[in-house]
Amino acid sequence: MSWHPQYRSSKFRHVFGKPASKENCYDSVPITRSVHDNHFCAVNPHFIAVVTECAGGGAFLVIPLHQTGKLDPHYPKVCGHRGNVLDVKWNPFDDFEIASCSEDATIKIWSIPKQLLTRNLTACRKELVGHARRVGQVEWHPTAANILFSAGYDYKVMIWNLDTKESLITSPMSTISCHQDVILSMSFNTNGSLLATTCKDRKIRVIDPRAGTVLQEASYKGHRASKVLFLGNLKKLMSTGTSRWNNRQVALWDQDNLSVPLMEEDLDGSSGVLFPFYDADTNMLYVVGKGDGNIRYYEVSADKPHLSYLTEYRSYNPQKGIGVMPKRGLDVSSCEIFRFYKLITTKSLIEPISMIVPRRSESYQEDIYPPTAGAQPSLTAQEWLSGMNRDPILVSLRPGPEVLRPHPLPAERPVFNSMAPASPRLLNQTEKLAAEDGWRSSSLLEEKTPRWAAEHRLEEKKSWLTNGFDVFECPPPKTENELLQMFYRQQEEIRRLRELLTQREVQAKQLELEIKNLRMGSEQL
C-alpha cells in the first residue's frame, strides 16, 4: 500500500511577515515594565497608544501613526490615573476616543484632539468608578455604541453605558459576579450577544452578558486556560494556556459544549503567556508569546483537523506586548492582511510587522479582502440593553469604500431638465414620488438645485477617499515604494470614476426616454 502525502490547497500558505524598516519604526519609546499580562498597546488608523513608564502615577502615549522615527523625550503624555495604567483600548466606532484602566480602580474615557498634543492631557471626558480593587482589562462592545466592559481584581465584570451627560459615573448598568478569582481575559462573539472569559481558576465560561448568567463552563482539567477568543461565526472558541506538564498549548472548543476540547496542541515549554489573535475574514489564527520573538500562524476550518499550521515569523527581539491594526487601516495595495505593532522593551522600540500574501498583480485582490466590520455601530446602547442583537455593519476595503447595507436602498428619484416644458401629469408623478420618499418640494427647480449640489459634494468627497483616508490629510510619499503605491491607488480611483461616469450616462439616457414617453402620453391626452 503506497503512501500519498496530503496536500492542502490554501491561498494563505505562503503568507510571510515583513518588519518595517528602521525609519518606519517608533524609536526611544519608554515602554512600561509592568509584569501584567496585557497587550499594553492599542492601534487604530490614526494613532498608536502605548502604556509607558511614568513617575507618580500612570500614563500612556498617543502617537500619530505617521510620526515615525525617534520620539521626543518630552513628548506629551495622557496622564490622569493615580496608579499604573494596565490596559488601553480604542473605541471601535470613534478613532479619537480611548478607554484606559488602572491600579487606582478607575476607568477613564479620553477624547484625543485631532491636532498634535502640545502638553500633557490630564482632563478625561468621563470617569467610571465602581470597582473595589484595581481594574485589569477593558473591552468595547463590538456592535453597540457607548457600551464598555471592565474586569477588575474584585472578581467582577461591570457593564457601563457611556451614553449619558454625566462626566462621573459611579454605578454600572449591571455587574457579572459569577467568577471566583481574578479574570484573565474577555472576548465577544461577532454580534456581542455572548461573552467568553477565562479566570485564574483556569476555567472558561461562556456568559450571557445582559442576564449575567453562565451558559457553559469548562471543567476539563487537562488544559489550564489563560486567554480565550471567539472564532468569528464558526461557533468555536480558541484558548491558550498550559497542559498538565506545564507545556504551552492551544485548545479548540465547541462554544455549546465545553466538556472536552475538540483538539489540543502542545507548542513548547516556555513560560510566557500566549496571546491569540483571530482574523475572521481570512480564518487565520495568530499566536504571539510574551517574551518570544516569533509569531505562529494557523488556518482555522470548521472541519477536522480544524487547525492547520502554516508557518511562523521569527525574530531575535522578544516582545513585551503587541498591538493590532483594524482591517480598515491596512495597505491593500501591498496585499497586507494583518499588521502587528511589536513592543521591544530592550530597544525602547515599536516595530510594525506586516503579514503579506505574495501576489504579483498590483490590483485590488477581492478574494483576500471580503467585506469586513466598519467603524459604524449597528446598535445604540439602549437597543442592545433592551435585548436586540445585530451583526456588524460591513464595508469594502476597496479604495473608496461604501457601507454594505443589509436592506436595498430606495430607488433613485428621477431628475428632470428644468428648461424642458413639463406636463401636469409629469408634475403630479414627481410630487407623488416626493411624498412617498418623505422629502418635500415646492417646485421642480427648488428641488433640483440642492439635490445636484448634494450629489456633487458626495461624489467629490468619495473621490478624495483612498483606502478610507483623506488624500489631503495623508503625508506625501517619502520613498519610491510609497510613490508606487500612491500611483496604483490613483489608477484604481480613475477606474472607479470611469465606471461611475458610465453608470451616470446610462441613468441619464433612461431618464431621457422616460421624459419622452411621458410627453408623448400627455400630447395624446
Tab-separated table of C-alpha atoms in Angstrom, residues 19-427:
chain	number	residue	atom	x	y	z
A	19	PRO	CA	9.101	44.030	9.569
A	20	ALA	CA	9.163	47.760	8.922
A	21	SER	CA	12.418	49.498	8.127
A	22	LYS	CA	14.189	51.436	10.870
A	23	GLU	CA	12.859	54.815	9.724
A	24	ASN	CA	9.270	53.473	9.818
A	25	CYS	CA	9.541	52.251	13.433
A	26	TYR	CA	8.883	54.236	16.617
A	27	ASP	CA	12.151	54.653	18.489
A	28	SER	CA	13.042	55.860	22.007
A	29	VAL	CA	9.596	54.969	23.383
A	30	PRO	CA	9.651	54.433	27.190
A	31	ILE	CA	7.576	51.212	27.189
A	32	THR	CA	6.161	50.096	30.540
A	33	ARG	CA	7.993	47.425	32.501
A	34	SER	CA	4.842	46.171	34.218
A	35	VAL	CA	4.554	42.394	34.623
A	36	HIS	CA	0.800	42.426	33.965
A	37	ASP	CA	-0.233	40.036	31.158
A	38	ASN	CA	-1.791	42.544	28.762
A	39	HIS	CA	-1.051	43.893	25.297
A	40	PHE	CA	-0.010	47.374	26.594
A	41	CYS	CA	-0.675	48.708	23.088
A	42	ALA	CA	-3.735	49.719	21.067
A	43	VAL	CA	-3.791	50.850	17.437
A	44	ASN	CA	-6.276	52.420	15.029
A	45	PRO	CA	-5.839	54.026	11.573
A	46	HIS	CA	-4.842	57.357	13.143
A	47	PHE	CA	-2.949	56.673	16.382
A	48	ILE	CA	-0.894	54.170	18.308
A	49	ALA	CA	-1.372	54.171	22.105
A	50	VAL	CA	1.242	52.521	24.323
A	51	VAL	CA	1.436	52.272	28.120
A	52	THR	CA	4.590	53.979	29.334
A	53	GLU	CA	6.728	54.365	32.422
A	54	CYS	CA	5.723	57.378	34.469
A	55	ALA	CA	6.718	58.546	37.944
A	56	GLY	CA	3.949	59.457	40.373
A	57	GLY	CA	1.016	57.774	38.649
A	58	GLY	CA	0.007	56.059	35.423
A	59	ALA	CA	0.278	57.344	31.868
A	60	PHE	CA	0.249	56.288	28.243
A	61	LEU	CA	1.440	57.830	24.995
A	62	VAL	CA	-0.738	58.576	21.966
A	63	ILE	CA	1.480	58.845	18.882
A	64	PRO	CA	0.130	59.749	15.415
A	65	LEU	CA	0.623	56.788	13.128
A	66	HIS	CA	2.689	58.714	10.562
A	67	GLN	CA	5.043	60.179	13.212
A	68	THR	CA	7.755	57.525	12.969
A	69	GLY	CA	11.390	57.765	13.970
A	70	LYS	CA	12.791	58.931	17.305
A	71	LEU	CA	10.323	60.143	19.876
A	72	ASP	CA	10.968	63.400	21.700
A	73	PRO	CA	11.894	62.608	25.354
A	74	HIS	CA	9.470	65.348	26.439
A	75	TYR	CA	6.628	64.138	24.230
A	76	PRO	CA	3.272	64.882	25.968
A	77	LYS	CA	1.539	62.005	27.774
A	78	VAL	CA	-2.041	61.175	28.645
A	79	CYS	CA	-1.798	61.108	32.428
A	80	GLY	CA	-4.599	61.321	34.949
A	81	HIS	CA	-4.557	57.993	36.765
A	82	ARG	CA	-3.116	57.791	40.267
A	83	GLY	CA	-1.828	54.240	39.690
A	84	ASN	CA	-0.173	52.331	36.856
A	85	VAL	CA	-2.215	52.001	33.666
A	86	LEU	CA	-2.925	48.313	32.983
A	87	ASP	CA	-4.913	48.366	29.720
A	88	VAL	CA	-5.922	50.756	26.915
A	89	LYS	CA	-8.497	50.181	24.154
A	90	TRP	CA	-9.602	52.460	21.296
A	91	ASN	CA	-13.318	52.917	20.697
A	92	PRO	CA	-14.022	50.851	17.523
A	93	PHE	CA	-16.546	53.492	16.366
A	94	ASP	CA	-14.572	56.640	17.215
A	95	ASP	CA	-10.878	56.841	16.341
A	96	PHE	CA	-10.409	59.800	18.702
A	97	GLU	CA	-11.756	58.165	21.864
A	98	ILE	CA	-9.846	55.737	24.077
A	99	ALA	CA	-10.554	53.941	27.362
A	100	SER	CA	-7.897	53.224	29.992
A	101	CYS	CA	-7.988	51.323	33.290
A	102	SER	CA	-5.587	51.450	36.177
A	103	GLU	CA	-4.457	50.148	39.537
A	104	ASP	CA	-6.326	53.076	41.124
A	105	ALA	CA	-9.596	51.093	40.499
A	106	THR	CA	-10.948	53.594	37.940
A	107	ILE	CA	-11.647	53.606	34.211
A	108	LYS	CA	-11.229	56.837	32.257
A	109	ILE	CA	-12.537	57.780	28.808
A	110	TRP	CA	-10.319	60.227	26.929
A	111	SER	CA	-11.038	62.414	23.899
A	112	ILE	CA	-7.857	62.748	21.850
A	113	PRO	CA	-7.600	66.034	19.895
A	114	LYS	CA	-7.095	65.828	16.144
A	115	GLN	CA	-4.127	68.165	16.307
A	116	LEU	CA	-0.885	67.099	17.956
A	117	LEU	CA	-0.689	67.226	21.745
A	118	THR	CA	1.395	70.179	22.926
A	119	ARG	CA	1.199	69.377	26.651
A	120	ASN	CA	0.170	66.542	28.937
A	121	LEU	CA	-3.511	65.613	28.710
A	122	THR	CA	-4.873	65.320	32.256
A	123	ALA	CA	-8.605	66.033	31.863
A	124	CYS	CA	-10.620	62.964	30.870
A	125	ARG	CA	-14.078	63.079	29.284
A	126	LYS	CA	-15.615	60.525	31.658
A	127	GLU	CA	-14.513	58.706	34.789
A	128	LEU	CA	-16.054	55.368	35.789
A	129	VAL	CA	-15.835	54.444	39.471
A	130	GLY	CA	-17.309	51.180	40.708
A	131	HIS	CA	-14.630	48.530	41.196
A	132	ALA	CA	-13.351	47.872	44.707
A	133	ARG	CA	-9.868	46.843	43.531
A	134	ARG	CA	-7.636	47.557	40.534
A	135	VAL	CA	-9.101	47.173	37.044
A	136	GLY	CA	-7.122	44.832	34.794
A	137	GLN	CA	-8.983	44.927	31.475
A	138	VAL	CA	-11.434	46.951	29.407
A	139	GLU	CA	-13.309	45.873	26.257
A	140	TRP	CA	-15.664	47.820	23.971
A	141	HIS	CA	-18.791	46.097	22.714
A	142	PRO	CA	-18.249	45.056	19.054
A	143	THR	CA	-21.608	46.287	17.650
A	144	ALA	CA	-23.296	48.599	20.193
A	145	ALA	CA	-22.172	52.190	20.633
A	146	ASN	CA	-21.066	53.513	24.044
A	147	ILE	CA	-21.077	50.132	25.826
A	148	LEU	CA	-17.890	49.312	27.745
A	149	PHE	CA	-16.971	46.211	29.774
A	150	SER	CA	-14.384	46.219	32.564
A	151	ALA	CA	-12.887	43.365	34.589
A	152	GLY	CA	-11.344	44.020	37.988
A	153	TYR	CA	-9.405	42.234	40.676
A	154	ASP	CA	-12.615	42.226	42.749
A	155	TYR	CA	-13.659	39.248	40.536
A	156	LYS	CA	-16.399	41.295	38.824
A	157	VAL	CA	-17.180	42.250	35.230
A	158	MET	CA	-19.027	45.574	35.024
A	159	ILE	CA	-21.052	46.874	32.076
A	160	TRP	CA	-21.026	50.656	31.591
A	161	ASN	CA	-23.336	52.796	29.479
A	162	LEU	CA	-21.411	55.886	28.371
A	163	ASP	CA	-24.416	57.405	26.587
A	164	THR	CA	-25.023	59.881	29.412
A	165	LYS	CA	-24.167	63.508	30.075
A	166	GLU	CA	-22.529	62.859	33.441
A	167	SER	CA	-18.739	63.052	33.479
A	168	LEU	CA	-18.530	60.916	36.652
A	169	ILE	CA	-20.376	57.581	36.524
A	170	THR	CA	-20.418	55.790	39.885
A	171	SER	CA	-22.709	52.850	39.117
A	172	PRO	CA	-22.543	50.417	36.169
A	173	MET	CA	-25.615	49.287	34.236
A	174	SER	CA	-25.078	45.739	35.531
A	175	THR	CA	-22.450	43.567	37.193
A	176	ILE	CA	-21.478	39.954	36.402
A	177	SER	CA	-20.418	38.246	39.644
A	178	CYS	CA	-20.018	34.578	38.651
A	179	HIS	CA	-16.201	34.422	38.918
A	180	GLN	CA	-14.397	33.117	41.982
A	181	ASP	CA	-10.955	34.531	41.161
A	182	VAL	CA	-9.149	37.128	39.015
A	183	ILE	CA	-10.453	37.410	35.417
A	184	LEU	CA	-7.631	36.894	32.907
A	185	SER	CA	-9.299	37.666	29.561
A	186	MET	CA	-12.590	38.604	27.880
A	187	SER	CA	-13.820	38.024	24.314
A	188	PHE	CA	-17.081	38.711	22.444
A	189	ASN	CA	-18.682	36.760	19.645
A	190	THR	CA	-19.402	38.541	16.363
A	191	ASN	CA	-22.638	40.315	17.351
A	192	GLY	CA	-21.743	40.749	21.026
A	193	SER	CA	-24.542	38.524	22.376
A	194	LEU	CA	-22.085	36.209	24.182
A	195	LEU	CA	-19.061	36.907	26.366
A	196	ALA	CA	-16.304	34.346	26.975
A	197	THR	CA	-13.941	34.721	29.933
A	198	THR	CA	-11.001	32.922	31.485
A	199	CYS	CA	-10.290	33.079	35.182
A	200	LYS	CA	-7.362	32.345	37.459
A	201	ASP	CA	-9.185	29.135	38.406
A	202	ARG	CA	-8.285	28.097	34.807
A	203	LYS	CA	-11.931	27.719	33.769
A	204	ILE	CA	-13.521	29.008	30.585
A	205	ARG	CA	-17.018	30.450	30.888
A	206	VAL	CA	-19.498	31.482	28.199
A	207	ILE	CA	-21.791	34.150	29.649
A	208	ASP	CA	-24.942	35.943	28.570
A	209	PRO	CA	-23.673	39.496	29.279
A	210	ARG	CA	-27.099	41.112	29.710
A	211	ALA	CA	-28.515	38.470	32.074
A	212	GLY	CA	-25.159	37.760	33.755
A	213	THR	CA	-25.796	34.000	33.668
A	214	VAL	CA	-23.223	31.333	32.825
A	215	LEU	CA	-24.342	29.330	29.777
A	216	GLN	CA	-21.318	26.999	29.561
A	217	GLU	CA	-18.397	26.272	31.853
A	218	ALA	CA	-15.306	24.171	31.146
A	219	SER	CA	-14.421	21.720	33.917
A	220	TYR	CA	-11.695	19.993	31.869
A	221	LYS	CA	-8.531	19.587	33.987
A	222	GLY	CA	-6.060	18.785	31.210
A	223	HIS	CA	-5.878	22.351	29.887
A	224	ARG	CA	-5.411	25.356	32.185
A	225	ALA	CA	-6.591	28.281	30.094
A	226	SER	CA	-5.195	31.799	30.414
A	227	LYS	CA	-6.577	33.550	27.305
A	228	VAL	CA	-9.720	32.831	25.258
A	229	LEU	CA	-11.012	34.053	21.919
A	230	PHE	CA	-14.235	33.634	19.921
A	231	LEU	CA	-13.531	32.432	16.365
A	232	GLY	CA	-15.916	34.620	14.380
A	233	ASN	CA	-19.038	32.805	13.159
A	234	LEU	CA	-17.548	29.313	13.472
A	235	LYS	CA	-19.264	28.857	16.891
A	236	LYS	CA	-15.936	27.819	18.345
A	237	LEU	CA	-13.541	29.114	20.982
A	238	MET	CA	-9.764	29.115	20.935
A	239	SER	CA	-7.891	29.153	24.237
A	240	THR	CA	-4.216	29.328	25.111
A	241	GLY	CA	-2.754	28.025	28.334
A	242	THR	CA	-0.706	25.183	29.778
A	243	SER	CA	-1.043	21.420	29.895
A	244	ARG	CA	-0.665	19.165	32.938
A	245	TRP	CA	3.076	19.031	32.245
A	246	ASN	CA	3.318	22.853	32.019
A	247	ASN	CA	3.792	22.878	28.264
A	248	ARG	CA	2.267	25.851	26.481
A	249	GLN	CA	-0.638	24.707	24.339
A	250	VAL	CA	-3.635	25.860	22.334
A	251	ALA	CA	-7.058	24.212	22.539
A	252	LEU	CA	-10.174	24.444	20.366
A	253	TRP	CA	-13.659	24.238	21.918
A	254	ASP	CA	-17.255	23.992	20.784
A	255	GLN	CA	-18.963	27.030	22.330
A	256	ASP	CA	-22.097	24.940	23.049
A	257	ASN	CA	-20.177	22.128	24.771
A	258	LEU	CA	-17.108	22.929	26.881
A	259	SER	CA	-16.800	19.478	28.473
A	260	VAL	CA	-13.901	18.309	26.261
A	261	PRO	CA	-11.835	20.315	23.752
A	262	LEU	CA	-12.149	19.447	20.070
A	263	MET	CA	-8.360	19.436	19.778
A	264	GLU	CA	-5.256	20.282	21.797
A	265	GLU	CA	-1.779	21.043	20.529
A	266	ASP	CA	1.368	21.494	22.619
A	267	LEU	CA	3.698	24.233	21.378
A	268	ASP	CA	6.767	24.422	23.634
A	269	GLY	CA	7.965	24.509	27.214
A	270	SER	CA	8.370	28.283	27.605
A	271	SER	CA	6.639	30.189	30.378
A	272	GLY	CA	5.380	33.365	28.664
A	273	VAL	CA	1.641	33.910	28.164
A	274	LEU	CA	0.310	33.205	24.658
A	275	PHE	CA	-1.892	35.925	23.104
A	276	PRO	CA	-4.252	34.639	20.362
A	277	PHE	CA	-5.497	36.905	17.533
A	278	TYR	CA	-8.114	35.772	15.018
A	279	ASP	CA	-8.858	37.248	11.607
A	280	ALA	CA	-12.425	36.249	10.720
A	281	ASP	CA	-12.034	37.491	7.128
A	282	THR	CA	-9.218	35.057	6.287
A	283	ASN	CA	-9.893	32.410	9.012
A	284	MET	CA	-6.308	32.806	10.198
A	285	LEU	CA	-5.185	32.480	13.825
A	286	TYR	CA	-2.023	34.207	15.068
A	287	VAL	CA	-0.397	33.125	18.338
A	288	VAL	CA	2.033	35.584	19.934
A	289	GLY	CA	4.041	34.632	23.022
A	290	LYS	CA	5.017	37.210	25.615
A	291	GLY	CA	8.804	37.239	25.788
A	292	ASP	CA	9.071	35.361	22.476
A	293	GLY	CA	10.469	36.711	19.247
A	294	ASN	CA	8.283	34.646	16.926
A	295	ILE	CA	4.657	34.760	15.759
A	296	ARG	CA	2.988	31.470	14.797
A	297	TYR	CA	0.046	31.463	12.439
A	298	TYR	CA	-2.532	28.850	11.516
A	299	GLU	CA	-5.562	28.425	9.304
A	300	VAL	CA	-8.803	27.502	11.076
A	301	SER	CA	-11.603	25.462	9.487
A	302	ALA	CA	-14.926	24.097	10.703
A	303	ASP	CA	-13.934	20.555	9.684
A	304	LYS	CA	-11.226	18.333	11.095
A	305	PRO	CA	-8.344	18.757	11.760
A	306	HIS	CA	-9.704	22.312	12.488
A	307	LEU	CA	-6.237	23.847	12.930
A	308	SER	CA	-3.652	23.751	10.130
A	309	TYR	CA	-0.202	25.132	10.890
A	310	LEU	CA	1.133	27.473	8.193
A	311	THR	CA	4.494	28.788	9.402
A	312	GLU	CA	5.928	31.386	11.783
A	313	TYR	CA	7.583	34.760	11.683
A	314	ARG	CA	10.928	34.646	13.501
A	315	SER	CA	12.812	37.449	15.203
A	316	TYR	CA	15.588	37.727	17.793
A	317	ASN	CA	13.872	40.593	19.627
A	318	PRO	CA	11.380	39.497	22.338
A	319	GLN	CA	8.022	41.265	22.529
A	320	LYS	CA	6.765	42.774	25.788
A	321	GLY	CA	3.336	43.429	24.329
A	322	ILE	CA	1.676	43.759	20.951
A	323	GLY	CA	-0.957	45.845	19.179
A	324	VAL	CA	-3.082	45.028	16.134
A	325	MET	CA	-4.282	47.364	13.387
A	326	PRO	CA	-8.002	47.087	12.443
A	327	LYS	CA	-8.620	45.779	8.924
A	328	ARG	CA	-9.740	49.190	7.638
A	329	GLY	CA	-6.261	50.585	8.343
A	330	LEU	CA	-4.315	48.049	6.245
A	331	ASP	CA	-2.496	48.720	2.990
A	332	VAL	CA	-4.486	46.701	0.443
A	333	SER	CA	-2.204	47.735	-2.435
A	334	SER	CA	0.603	45.572	-0.989
A	335	CYS	CA	-1.747	42.626	-0.137
A	336	GLU	CA	-1.355	43.214	3.607
A	337	ILE	CA	-3.880	41.097	5.554
A	338	PHE	CA	-2.744	41.767	9.156
A	339	ARG	CA	-0.409	44.158	10.952
A	340	PHE	CA	1.178	43.838	14.369
A	341	TYR	CA	2.898	46.545	16.407
A	342	LYS	CA	5.555	44.805	18.477
A	343	LEU	CA	6.779	46.390	21.732
A	344	ILE	CA	10.504	45.698	22.189
A	345	THR	CA	11.420	46.877	25.678
A	346	THR	CA	15.122	46.074	25.336
A	347	LYS	CA	15.416	48.606	22.496
A	348	SER	CA	12.618	51.032	23.501
A	349	LEU	CA	11.211	50.339	20.047
A	350	ILE	CA	7.781	49.774	18.491
A	351	GLU	CA	8.201	47.729	15.320
A	352	PRO	CA	5.334	47.307	12.808
A	353	ILE	CA	5.174	43.816	11.248
A	354	SER	CA	3.004	43.346	8.141
A	355	MET	CA	1.601	39.928	7.231
A	356	ILE	CA	1.560	39.832	3.441
A	357	VAL	CA	0.100	37.460	0.853
A	358	PRO	CA	2.606	37.345	-2.029
A	359	ARG	CA	0.817	38.355	-5.245
A	360	ARG	CA	2.312	39.550	-8.495
A	361	SER	CA	-0.626	41.691	-9.505
A	362	GLU	CA	-0.789	45.210	-8.082
A	363	SER	CA	-4.583	45.471	-8.478
A	364	TYR	CA	-7.086	45.067	-5.661
A	365	GLN	CA	-7.359	41.404	-4.595
A	366	GLU	CA	-11.043	40.747	-3.981
A	367	ASP	CA	-10.566	37.162	-2.751
A	368	ILE	CA	-8.397	38.060	0.255
A	369	TYR	CA	-10.393	41.168	1.243
A	370	PRO	CA	-14.042	40.196	1.843
A	371	PRO	CA	-16.393	42.777	3.384
A	372	THR	CA	-15.229	43.498	6.921
A	373	ALA	CA	-16.573	45.233	10.035
A	374	GLY	CA	-16.531	49.003	9.637
A	375	ALA	CA	-16.379	51.937	12.039
A	376	GLN	CA	-20.142	52.387	12.373
A	377	PRO	CA	-22.165	50.803	15.210
A	378	SER	CA	-25.179	48.692	14.257
A	379	LEU	CA	-26.949	49.263	17.597
A	380	THR	CA	-27.391	52.063	20.080
A	381	ALA	CA	-26.647	51.416	23.738
A	382	GLN	CA	-30.356	51.361	24.622
A	383	GLU	CA	-31.202	48.935	21.812
A	384	TRP	CA	-28.553	46.475	22.986
A	385	LEU	CA	-29.570	46.791	26.645
A	386	SER	CA	-33.195	46.136	25.676
A	387	GLY	CA	-32.199	42.765	24.169
A	388	MET	CA	-31.551	43.431	20.484
A	389	ASN	CA	-28.700	41.722	18.598
A	390	ARG	CA	-27.367	42.777	15.235
A	391	ASP	CA	-24.320	41.807	13.186
A	392	PRO	CA	-21.650	44.445	12.458
A	393	ILE	CA	-22.133	46.816	9.535
A	394	LEU	CA	-19.742	45.681	6.811
A	395	VAL	CA	-17.637	47.811	4.499
A	396	SER	CA	-15.497	47.008	1.494
A	397	LEU	CA	-11.740	47.591	1.682
A	398	ARG	CA	-11.635	48.559	-1.982
A	399	PRO	CA	-10.298	52.134	-2.359
A	400	GLY	CA	-13.219	54.498	-1.856
A	401	PRO	CA	-15.258	52.085	0.313
A	402	GLU	CA	-19.015	52.247	0.671
A	403	VAL	CA	-21.059	50.755	3.505
A	404	LEU	CA	-22.778	47.498	2.569
A	405	ARG	CA	-26.351	47.879	3.781
A	406	PRO	CA	-28.383	44.801	4.706
A	407	HIS	CA	-31.516	46.267	3.064
A	408	PRO	CA	-31.749	47.524	-0.538
A	409	LEU	CA	-31.591	51.274	-0.998
A	410	PRO	CA	-34.709	53.101	-2.218
A	411	ALA	CA	-34.806	53.738	-5.958
A	412	GLU	CA	-33.217	56.999	-7.063
A	413	ARG	CA	-35.644	59.810	-7.718
A	414	PRO	CA	-35.713	60.982	-11.343
A	415	VAL	CA	-34.051	64.326	-12.079
A	416	PHE	CA	-35.578	66.376	-14.876
A	417	ASN	CA	-34.281	69.195	-17.012
A	418	SER	CA	-35.778	72.439	-15.713
A	419	MET	CA	-35.531	74.048	-19.181
A	420	ALA	CA	-37.891	71.499	-20.763
A	421	PRO	CA	-41.655	72.071	-20.522
A	422	ALA	CA	-43.227	69.694	-18.039
A	423	SER	CA	-46.763	68.415	-18.380
A	424	PRO	CA	-49.242	68.446	-15.437
A	425	ARG	CA	-49.172	64.647	-15.388
A	426	LEU	CA	-45.377	64.682	-15.088
A	427	LEU	CA	-45.536	67.164	-12.212
